[in-house]
């Protein structure tokens, strides 16, 4: 369907085309069928994460919005783990440190808060799957962004 075609063109699309494709994916997430199709695509999460900071501020906003829609679903730990393995922490922290739009910032923070629930509760900065070790700086940034429990 349309989701597969849009995701397939993202890596090779020029800036304007990639931004439009990301906008359409973001709109498709407003419907359950669109959200399900994006979740089912094997490379959707890595591709969306890869588009953050590569296209434009608006493109980063659309990518973060789409990721938020698919990662912040209730009890969808599998999708959240895929996002963590695909490097969501790094990309979202880079997005937050950039001069991104306020909407992109809100979406990135929302995703980080949801992904926090997947990490080890006792030490949220030490996720024992395929996530590389975080630097002390990354840990400090994450702790400053997340609400105190």
CSV table of N, CA and C in Angstrom, one decimal:
chain,number,residue,atom,x,y,z
A,1,UNK,N,0.8,-1.2,0.0
A,1,UNK,CA,0.0,0.0,0.0
A,1,UNK,C,0.8,1.3,0.0
A,2,UNK,N,0.2,2.3,0.3
A,2,UNK,CA,0.9,3.7,0.3
A,2,UNK,C,2.0,3.8,1.3
A,3,UNK,N,1.8,3.2,2.5
A,3,UNK,CA,2.8,3.2,3.5
A,3,UNK,C,4.1,2.6,3.0
A,4,UNK,N,4.1,1.5,2.4
A,4,UNK,CA,5.3,0.8,1.9
A,4,UNK,C,6.0,1.7,0.8
A,5,UNK,N,5.2,2.3,0.0
A,5,UNK,CA,5.8,3.1,-1.1
A,5,UNK,C,6.5,4.3,-0.5
A,6,UNK,N,5.8,5.0,0.4
A,6,UNK,CA,6.3,6.2,1.1
A,6,UNK,C,7.6,5.9,1.8
A,7,UNK,N,7.6,4.8,2.6
A,7,UNK,CA,8.8,4.4,3.3
A,7,UNK,C,10.0,4.0,2.4
A,8,UNK,N,9.6,3.4,1.3
A,8,UNK,CA,10.7,3.0,0.4
A,8,UNK,C,11.3,4.1,-0.3
A,9,UNK,N,10.6,5.2,-0.6
A,9,UNK,CA,11.2,6.4,-1.2
A,9,UNK,C,12.0,7.3,-0.3
A,10,UNK,N,11.7,7.2,1.0
A,10,UNK,CA,12.4,8.1,2.0
A,10,UNK,C,13.9,8.2,1.8
A,11,UNK,N,14.6,7.1,1.8
A,11,UNK,CA,16.1,7.2,1.8
A,11,UNK,C,16.6,7.8,0.5
A,12,UNK,N,15.9,7.8,-0.6
A,12,UNK,CA,16.4,8.4,-1.8
A,12,UNK,C,15.7,9.7,-2.3
A,13,UNK,N,14.7,10.1,-1.5
A,13,UNK,CA,14.0,11.3,-1.9
A,13,UNK,C,14.7,12.5,-1.6
A,14,UNK,N,14.5,13.5,-2.4
A,14,UNK,CA,15.1,14.9,-2.2
A,14,UNK,C,14.4,15.5,-1.0
A,15,UNK,N,14.9,16.6,-0.5
A,15,UNK,CA,14.4,17.2,0.7
A,15,UNK,C,12.9,17.5,0.7
A,16,UNK,N,12.4,18.1,-0.4
A,16,UNK,CA,11.0,18.5,-0.4
A,16,UNK,C,10.1,17.3,-0.5
A,17,UNK,N,10.5,16.3,-1.3
A,17,UNK,CA,9.8,15.1,-1.5
A,17,UNK,C,9.8,14.3,-0.2
A,18,UNK,N,10.9,14.2,0.5
A,18,UNK,CA,11.0,13.5,1.8
A,18,UNK,C,10.1,14.1,2.8
A,19,UNK,N,10.1,15.5,2.8
A,19,UNK,CA,9.3,16.2,3.8
A,19,UNK,C,7.8,15.9,3.6
A,20,UNK,N,7.4,15.9,2.3
A,20,UNK,CA,6.0,15.6,1.9
A,20,UNK,C,5.6,14.2,2.3
A,21,UNK,N,6.6,13.2,2.0
A,21,UNK,CA,6.3,11.8,2.4
A,21,UNK,C,6.1,11.7,3.9
A,22,UNK,N,7.0,12.4,4.7
A,22,UNK,CA,6.9,12.3,6.1
A,22,UNK,C,5.5,12.9,6.6
A,23,UNK,N,5.1,14.0,5.9
A,23,UNK,CA,3.8,14.6,6.3
A,23,UNK,C,2.7,13.7,6.0
A,24,UNK,N,2.7,12.9,4.9
A,24,UNK,CA,1.7,12.0,4.6
A,24,UNK,C,1.7,10.8,5.6
A,25,UNK,N,2.8,10.3,6.0
A,25,UNK,CA,2.9,9.3,7.0
A,25,UNK,C,2.4,9.8,8.3
A,26,UNK,N,2.7,11.0,8.7
A,26,UNK,CA,2.1,11.6,9.9
A,26,UNK,C,0.6,11.6,9.8
A,27,UNK,N,0.1,12.0,8.7
A,27,UNK,CA,-1.4,12.0,8.6
A,27,UNK,C,-2.0,10.6,8.6
A,28,UNK,N,-1.3,9.7,8.0
A,28,UNK,CA,-1.8,8.3,8.0
A,28,UNK,C,-1.9,7.7,9.4
A,29,UNK,N,-1.1,8.2,10.3
A,29,UNK,CA,-1.1,7.8,11.7
A,29,UNK,C,-2.3,8.2,12.4
A,30,UNK,N,-3.1,9.1,11.9
A,30,UNK,CA,-4.3,9.5,12.5
A,30,UNK,C,-5.4,8.5,12.4
A,31,UNK,N,-5.3,7.5,11.5
A,31,UNK,CA,-6.2,6.5,11.3
A,31,UNK,C,-5.6,5.1,11.8
A,32,UNK,N,-6.4,4.3,12.4
A,32,UNK,CA,-5.9,3.0,13.0
A,32,UNK,C,-5.3,2.2,11.9
A,33,UNK,N,-5.9,2.2,10.7
A,33,UNK,CA,-5.3,1.3,9.6
A,33,UNK,C,-3.9,1.8,9.2
A,34,UNK,N,-3.8,3.2,9.1
A,34,UNK,CA,-2.5,3.7,8.7
A,34,UNK,C,-1.4,3.4,9.8
A,35,UNK,N,-1.8,3.6,11.0
A,35,UNK,CA,-0.9,3.3,12.1
A,35,UNK,C,-0.5,1.9,12.1
A,36,UNK,N,-1.4,1.0,11.9
A,36,UNK,CA,-1.1,-0.4,11.9
A,36,UNK,C,-0.2,-0.8,10.7
A,37,UNK,N,-0.4,-0.2,9.5
A,37,UNK,CA,0.4,-0.4,8.4
A,37,UNK,C,1.9,0.0,8.6
A,38,UNK,N,2.0,1.2,9.3
A,38,UNK,CA,3.4,1.7,9.6
A,38,UNK,C,4.1,0.8,10.6
A,39,UNK,N,3.4,0.3,11.6
A,39,UNK,CA,3.9,-0.6,12.6
A,39,UNK,C,4.4,-1.9,12.0
A,40,UNK,N,3.6,-2.4,11.0
A,40,UNK,CA,3.9,-3.7,10.4
A,40,UNK,C,5.1,-3.6,9.4
A,41,UNK,N,5.5,-2.4,8.9
A,41,UNK,CA,6.6,-2.3,8.0
A,41,UNK,C,7.9,-2.5,8.8
A,42,UNK,N,8.7,-3.5,8.3
A,42,UNK,CA,9.9,-3.9,9.0
A,42,UNK,C,10.9,-2.7,9.3
A,43,UNK,N,11.0,-1.8,8.4
A,43,UNK,CA,12.0,-0.7,8.5
A,43,UNK,C,11.4,0.6,8.8
A,44,UNK,N,10.1,0.7,9.2
A,44,UNK,CA,9.5,2.0,9.5
A,44,UNK,C,10.2,2.8,10.6
A,45,UNK,N,10.4,2.1,11.7
A,45,UNK,CA,11.0,2.9,12.8
A,45,UNK,C,12.4,3.3,12.5
A,46,UNK,N,13.3,2.4,12.0
A,46,UNK,CA,14.7,2.9,11.7
A,46,UNK,C,14.7,4.0,10.7
A,47,UNK,N,13.8,3.9,9.7
A,47,UNK,CA,13.8,4.9,8.6
A,47,UNK,C,13.3,6.3,9.2
A,48,UNK,N,12.3,6.2,10.0
A,48,UNK,CA,11.8,7.5,10.6
A,48,UNK,C,12.8,8.1,11.5
A,49,UNK,N,13.5,7.3,12.3
A,49,UNK,CA,14.6,7.8,13.2
A,49,UNK,C,15.7,8.4,12.3
A,50,UNK,N,16.0,7.7,11.2
A,50,UNK,CA,17.1,8.2,10.3
A,50,UNK,C,16.7,9.6,9.7
A,51,UNK,N,15.5,9.8,9.5
A,51,UNK,CA,15.0,11.1,8.9
A,51,UNK,C,15.1,12.3,9.8
A,52,UNK,N,15.2,12.0,11.1
A,52,UNK,CA,15.2,13.1,12.1
A,52,UNK,C,16.5,13.9,11.9
A,53,UNK,N,16.5,15.2,11.7
A,53,UNK,CA,17.6,16.1,11.5
A,53,UNK,C,18.2,15.9,10.1
A,54,UNK,N,17.7,15.1,9.2
A,54,UNK,CA,18.2,15.0,7.9
A,54,UNK,C,17.5,15.8,6.8
A,55,UNK,N,16.2,16.0,7.0
A,55,UNK,CA,15.4,16.6,6.0
A,55,UNK,C,15.2,18.1,6.2
A,56,UNK,N,14.6,18.4,7.2
A,56,UNK,CA,14.3,19.8,7.6
A,56,UNK,C,13.7,19.9,9.0
A,57,UNK,N,13.5,21.1,9.5
A,57,UNK,CA,12.9,21.2,10.8
A,57,UNK,C,11.5,20.6,10.8
A,58,UNK,N,10.8,20.9,9.7
A,58,UNK,CA,9.4,20.4,9.6
A,58,UNK,C,9.4,18.9,9.3
A,59,UNK,N,10.4,18.4,8.6
A,59,UNK,CA,10.5,17.0,8.3
A,59,UNK,C,10.8,16.2,9.6
A,60,UNK,N,11.7,16.8,10.5
A,60,UNK,CA,12.0,16.2,11.8
A,60,UNK,C,10.7,16.2,12.6
A,61,UNK,N,9.9,17.2,12.5
A,61,UNK,CA,8.7,17.3,13.3
A,61,UNK,C,7.7,16.2,12.8
A,62,UNK,N,7.6,16.0,11.5
A,62,UNK,CA,6.7,15.0,11.0
A,62,UNK,C,7.2,13.6,11.4
A,63,UNK,N,8.5,13.3,11.3
A,63,UNK,CA,9.1,12.0,11.7
A,63,UNK,C,8.8,11.8,13.2
A,64,UNK,N,9.1,12.8,14.0
A,64,UNK,CA,8.8,12.6,15.5
A,64,UNK,C,7.4,12.4,15.8
A,65,UNK,N,6.5,13.1,15.1
A,65,UNK,CA,5.0,12.9,15.3
A,65,UNK,C,4.6,11.5,14.9
A,66,UNK,N,5.1,11.0,13.8
A,66,UNK,CA,4.8,9.6,13.4
A,66,UNK,C,5.3,8.6,14.4
A,67,UNK,N,6.6,8.8,14.8
A,67,UNK,CA,7.1,7.9,15.8
A,67,UNK,C,6.3,7.9,17.1
A,68,UNK,N,5.9,9.1,17.5
A,68,UNK,CA,5.1,9.3,18.7
A,68,UNK,C,3.8,8.5,18.6
A,69,UNK,N,3.2,8.6,17.4
A,69,UNK,CA,1.9,7.9,17.2
A,69,UNK,C,2.0,6.4,17.3
A,70,UNK,N,3.1,5.9,16.8
A,70,UNK,CA,3.3,4.4,16.8
A,70,UNK,C,4.0,3.9,18.0
A,71,UNK,N,4.8,4.7,18.7
A,71,UNK,CA,5.5,4.2,19.9
A,71,UNK,C,4.8,4.4,21.2
A,72,UNK,N,3.8,5.4,21.1
A,72,UNK,CA,3.2,5.7,22.4
A,72,UNK,C,1.8,5.1,22.5
A,73,UNK,N,1.6,4.0,21.7
A,73,UNK,CA,0.4,3.2,21.9
A,73,UNK,C,0.4,2.5,23.2
A,74,UNK,N,-0.7,2.3,23.9
A,74,UNK,CA,-0.7,1.7,25.2
A,74,UNK,C,-0.3,0.2,25.0
A,75,UNK,N,0.6,-0.2,25.9
A,75,UNK,CA,1.0,-1.6,26.0
A,75,UNK,C,1.6,-2.2,24.7
A,76,UNK,N,2.4,-1.3,23.9
A,76,UNK,CA,3.0,-1.8,22.7
A,76,UNK,C,4.5,-1.9,22.9
A,77,UNK,N,4.9,-2.8,23.9
A,77,UNK,CA,6.3,-2.9,24.3
A,77,UNK,C,7.2,-3.3,23.1
A,78,UNK,N,6.7,-4.2,22.3
A,78,UNK,CA,7.5,-4.7,21.1
A,78,UNK,C,7.9,-3.5,20.2
A,79,UNK,N,7.0,-2.6,19.9
A,79,UNK,CA,7.4,-1.5,19.1
A,79,UNK,C,8.4,-0.6,19.8
A,80,UNK,N,8.2,-0.4,21.1
A,80,UNK,CA,9.1,0.4,21.9
A,80,UNK,C,10.5,-0.1,22.0
A,81,UNK,N,10.6,-1.5,22.1
A,81,UNK,CA,11.9,-2.1,22.1
A,81,UNK,C,12.6,-2.0,20.8
A,82,UNK,N,11.8,-2.1,19.7
A,82,UNK,CA,12.4,-1.9,18.3
A,82,UNK,C,12.9,-0.5,18.2
A,83,UNK,N,12.2,0.5,18.7
A,83,UNK,CA,12.7,1.9,18.7
A,83,UNK,C,14.0,2.1,19.5
A,84,UNK,N,14.1,1.4,20.6
A,84,UNK,CA,15.3,1.5,21.4
A,84,UNK,C,16.5,0.9,20.7
A,85,UNK,N,16.2,-0.3,20.1
A,85,UNK,CA,17.3,-1.0,19.4
A,85,UNK,C,17.7,-0.2,18.2
A,86,UNK,N,16.8,0.6,17.6
A,86,UNK,CA,17.1,1.3,16.4
A,86,UNK,C,17.8,2.6,16.7
A,87,UNK,N,18.0,2.9,17.9
A,87,UNK,CA,18.8,4.2,18.3
A,87,UNK,C,17.9,5.4,18.6
A,88,UNK,N,16.7,5.1,19.1
A,88,UNK,CA,15.8,6.2,19.4
A,88,UNK,C,16.4,7.2,20.4
A,89,UNK,N,17.1,6.7,21.4
A,89,UNK,CA,17.6,7.5,22.4
A,89,UNK,C,18.5,8.6,21.8
A,90,UNK,N,19.5,8.1,21.0
A,90,UNK,CA,20.4,9.1,20.5
A,90,UNK,C,19.8,10.1,19.6
A,91,UNK,N,18.9,9.6,18.7
A,91,UNK,CA,18.3,10.5,17.7
A,91,UNK,C,17.4,11.6,18.4
A,92,UNK,N,16.6,11.1,19.4
A,92,UNK,CA,15.7,12.0,20.1
A,92,UNK,C,16.5,13.0,21.0
A,93,UNK,N,17.6,12.6,21.6
A,93,UNK,CA,18.4,13.5,22.3
A,93,UNK,C,19.1,14.5,21.4
A,94,UNK,N,19.5,14.1,20.3
A,94,UNK,CA,20.1,15.0,19.3
A,94,UNK,C,19.0,16.0,18.8
A,95,UNK,N,17.8,15.5,18.6
A,95,UNK,CA,16.7,16.4,18.2
A,95,UNK,C,16.4,17.5,19.3
A,96,UNK,N,16.4,17.0,20.5
A,96,UNK,CA,16.2,18.0,21.6
A,96,UNK,C,17.3,19.0,21.8
A,97,UNK,N,18.5,18.7,21.4
A,97,UNK,CA,19.6,19.6,21.5
A,97,UNK,C,19.7,20.5,20.3
A,98,UNK,N,18.9,20.2,19.3
A,98,UNK,CA,19.0,21.1,18.1
A,98,UNK,C,18.0,22.2,18.3
A,99,UNK,N,17.9,23.0,17.3
A,99,UNK,CA,16.9,24.1,17.3
A,99,UNK,C,15.6,23.6,16.5
A,100,UNK,N,15.0,22.6,17.1
A,100,UNK,CA,13.8,22.0,16.5
A,100,UNK,C,12.6,22.8,16.8
A,101,UNK,N,11.5,22.5,16.2
A,101,UNK,CA,10.2,23.2,16.4
A,101,UNK,C,9.7,22.8,17.8
A,102,UNK,N,8.8,23.5,18.4
A,102,UNK,CA,8.3,23.2,19.7
A,102,UNK,C,7.5,21.9,19.6
A,103,UNK,N,6.8,21.7,18.5
A,103,UNK,CA,6.0,20.4,18.4
A,103,UNK,C,7.0,19.2,18.3
A,104,UNK,N,8.1,19.3,17.6
A,104,UNK,CA,9.0,18.2,17.5
A,104,UNK,C,9.6,18.0,18.9
A,105,UNK,N,9.9,19.0,19.6
A,105,UNK,CA,10.4,18.9,21.0
A,105,UNK,C,9.4,18.1,21.9
A,106,UNK,N,8.1,18.5,21.8
A,106,UNK,CA,7.1,17.9,22.6
A,106,UNK,C,7.0,16.4,22.3
A,107,UNK,N,7.0,16.1,21.0
A,107,UNK,CA,6.9,14.7,20.6
A,107,UNK,C,8.1,13.9,21.0
A,108,UNK,N,9.3,14.4,20.9
A,108,UNK,CA,10.5,13.7,21.3
A,108,UNK,C,10.4,13.5,22.8
A,109,UNK,N,10.0,14.4,23.6
A,109,UNK,CA,9.9,14.2,25.1
A,109,UNK,C,8.9,13.2,25.4
A,110,UNK,N,7.7,13.2,24.7
A,110,UNK,CA,6.7,12.2,24.9
A,110,UNK,C,7.2,10.8,24.6
A,111,UNK,N,7.9,10.7,23.5
A,111,UNK,CA,8.5,9.3,23.2
A,111,UNK,C,9.5,8.9,24.3
A,112,UNK,N,10.4,9.8,24.7
A,112,UNK,CA,11.3,9.4,25.7
A,112,UNK,C,10.6,9.0,27.0
A,113,UNK,N,9.6,9.7,27.4
A,113,UNK,CA,8.8,9.3,28.6
A,113,UNK,C,8.2,7.9,28.4
A,114,UNK,N,7.7,7.6,27.3
A,114,UNK,CA,7.1,6.3,27.1
A,114,UNK,C,8.2,5.2,27.0
A,115,UNK,N,9.3,5.5,26.4
A,115,UNK,CA,10.4,4.5,26.3
A,115,UNK,C,11.0,4.3,27.7
A,116,UNK,N,10.9,5.3,28.5
A,116,UNK,CA,11.4,5.1,29.9
A,116,UNK,C,10.8,3.9,30.6
A,117,UNK,N,9.6,3.6,30.3
A,117,UNK,CA,8.9,2.5,30.9
A,117,UNK,C,9.4,1.2,30.5
A,118,UNK,N,10.1,1.1,29.3
A,118,UNK,CA,10.7,-0.1,28.8
A,118,UNK,C,12.0,-0.4,29.5
A,119,UNK,N,12.7,0.7,29.9
A,119,UNK,CA,14.0,0.5,30.5
A,119,UNK,C,13.9,-0.1,31.9
A,120,UNK,N,15.0,-0.5,32.4
A,120,UNK,CA,15.0,-1.1,33.8
A,120,UNK,C,14.5,0.0,34.7
A,121,UNK,N,13.5,-0.3,35.5
A,121,UNK,CA,12.9,0.7,36.4
A,121,UNK,C,13.9,1.2,37.4
A,122,UNK,N,14.8,0.4,38.0
A,122,UNK,CA,15.8,0.8,39.0
A,122,UNK,C,16.8,1.7,38.4
A,123,UNK,N,17.2,1.5,37.1
A,123,UNK,CA,18.2,2.3,36.5
A,123,UNK,C,17.8,2.5,35.0
A,124,UNK,N,17.0,3.6,34.8
A,124,UNK,CA,16.5,3.8,33.4
A,124,UNK,C,17.5,4.0,32.4
A,125,UNK,N,18.8,4.3,32.7
A,125,UNK,CA,19.8,4.6,31.7
A,125,UNK,C,20.6,3.4,31.4
A,126,UNK,N,20.3,2.2,32.0
A,126,UNK,CA,21.0,1.0,31.7
A,126,UNK,C,20.0,0.0,31.1
A,127,UNK,N,19.8,0.0,29.8
A,127,UNK,CA,18.9,-0.9,29.1
A,127,UNK,C,19.8,-2.0,28.6
A,128,UNK,N,19.5,-3.2,29.0
A,128,UNK,CA,20.4,-4.4,28.8
A,128,UNK,C,20.2,-5.1,27.5
A,129,UNK,N,19.5,-4.6,26.6
A,129,UNK,CA,19.4,-5.3,25.3
A,129,UNK,C,20.5,-4.9,24.4
A,130,UNK,N,20.1,-4.5,23.2
A,130,UNK,CA,21.1,-4.1,22.2
A,130,UNK,C,21.5,-2.7,22.2
A,131,UNK,N,21.1,-1.9,23.2
A,131,UNK,CA,21.4,-0.5,23.2
A,131,UNK,C,22.8,-0.3,23.7
A,132,UNK,N,23.6,0.5,23.0
A,132,UNK,CA,25.0,0.8,23.5
A,132,UNK,C,25.0,1.5,24.8
A,133,UNK,N,26.1,1.5,25.6
A,133,UNK,CA,26.2,2.2,26.8
A,133,UNK,C,26.0,3.7,26.6
A,134,UNK,N,25.3,4.3,27.5
A,134,UNK,CA,25.2,5.7,27.4
A,134,UNK,C,26.3,6.4,28.2
A,135,UNK,N,26.7,7.6,27.7
A,135,UNK,CA,27.7,8.4,28.4
A,135,UNK,C,27.1,9.0,29.6
A,136,UNK,N,27.9,9.5,30.5
A,136,UNK,CA,27.4,10.2,31.7
A,136,UNK,C,26.6,11.4,31.3
A,137,UNK,N,27.0,12.1,30.3
A,137,UNK,CA,26.3,13.2,29.8
A,137,UNK,C,24.9,12.8,29.3
A,138,UNK,N,24.8,11.7,28.5
A,138,UNK,CA,23.5,11.3,28.0
A,138,UNK,C,22.6,10.9,29.2
A,139,UNK,N,23.1,10.3,30.2
A,139,UNK,CA,22.4,9.9,31.4
A,139,UNK,C,21.8,11.1,32.1
A,140,UNK,N,22.7,12.1,32.2
A,140,UNK,CA,22.3,13.4,32.9
A,140,UNK,C,21.2,14.1,32.1
A,141,UNK,N,21.3,14.1,30.8
A,141,UNK,CA,20.3,14.7,29.9
A,141,UNK,C,18.9,14.0,30.1
A,142,UNK,N,19.0,12.7,30.0
A,142,UNK,CA,17.8,11.9,30.1
A,142,UNK,C,17.1,12.1,31.5
A,143,UNK,N,17.9,12.1,32.5
A,143,UNK,CA,17.3,12.3,33.9
A,143,UNK,C,16.7,13.6,34.0
A,144,UNK,N,17.3,14.7,33.4
A,144,UNK,CA,16.8,16.0,33.5
A,144,UNK,C,15.5,16.2,32.7
A,145,UNK,N,15.2,15.3,31.7
A,145,UNK,CA,14.0,15.4,30.9
A,145,UNK,C,12.9,14.7,31.5
A,146,UNK,N,13.1,13.6,32.2
A,146,UNK,CA,12.1,12.7,32.6
A,146,UNK,C,11.5,13.2,34.0
A,147,UNK,N,10.2,13.0,34.2
A,147,UNK,CA,9.6,13.4,35.5
A,147,UNK,C,10.1,12.6,36.6
A,148,UNK,N,10.2,13.1,37.8
A,148,UNK,CA,10.7,12.4,38.9
A,148,UNK,C,9.6,11.4,39.4
A,149,UNK,N,9.9,10.2,39.8
A,149,UNK,CA,8.9,9.3,40.2
A,149,UNK,C,8.8,9.3,41.7
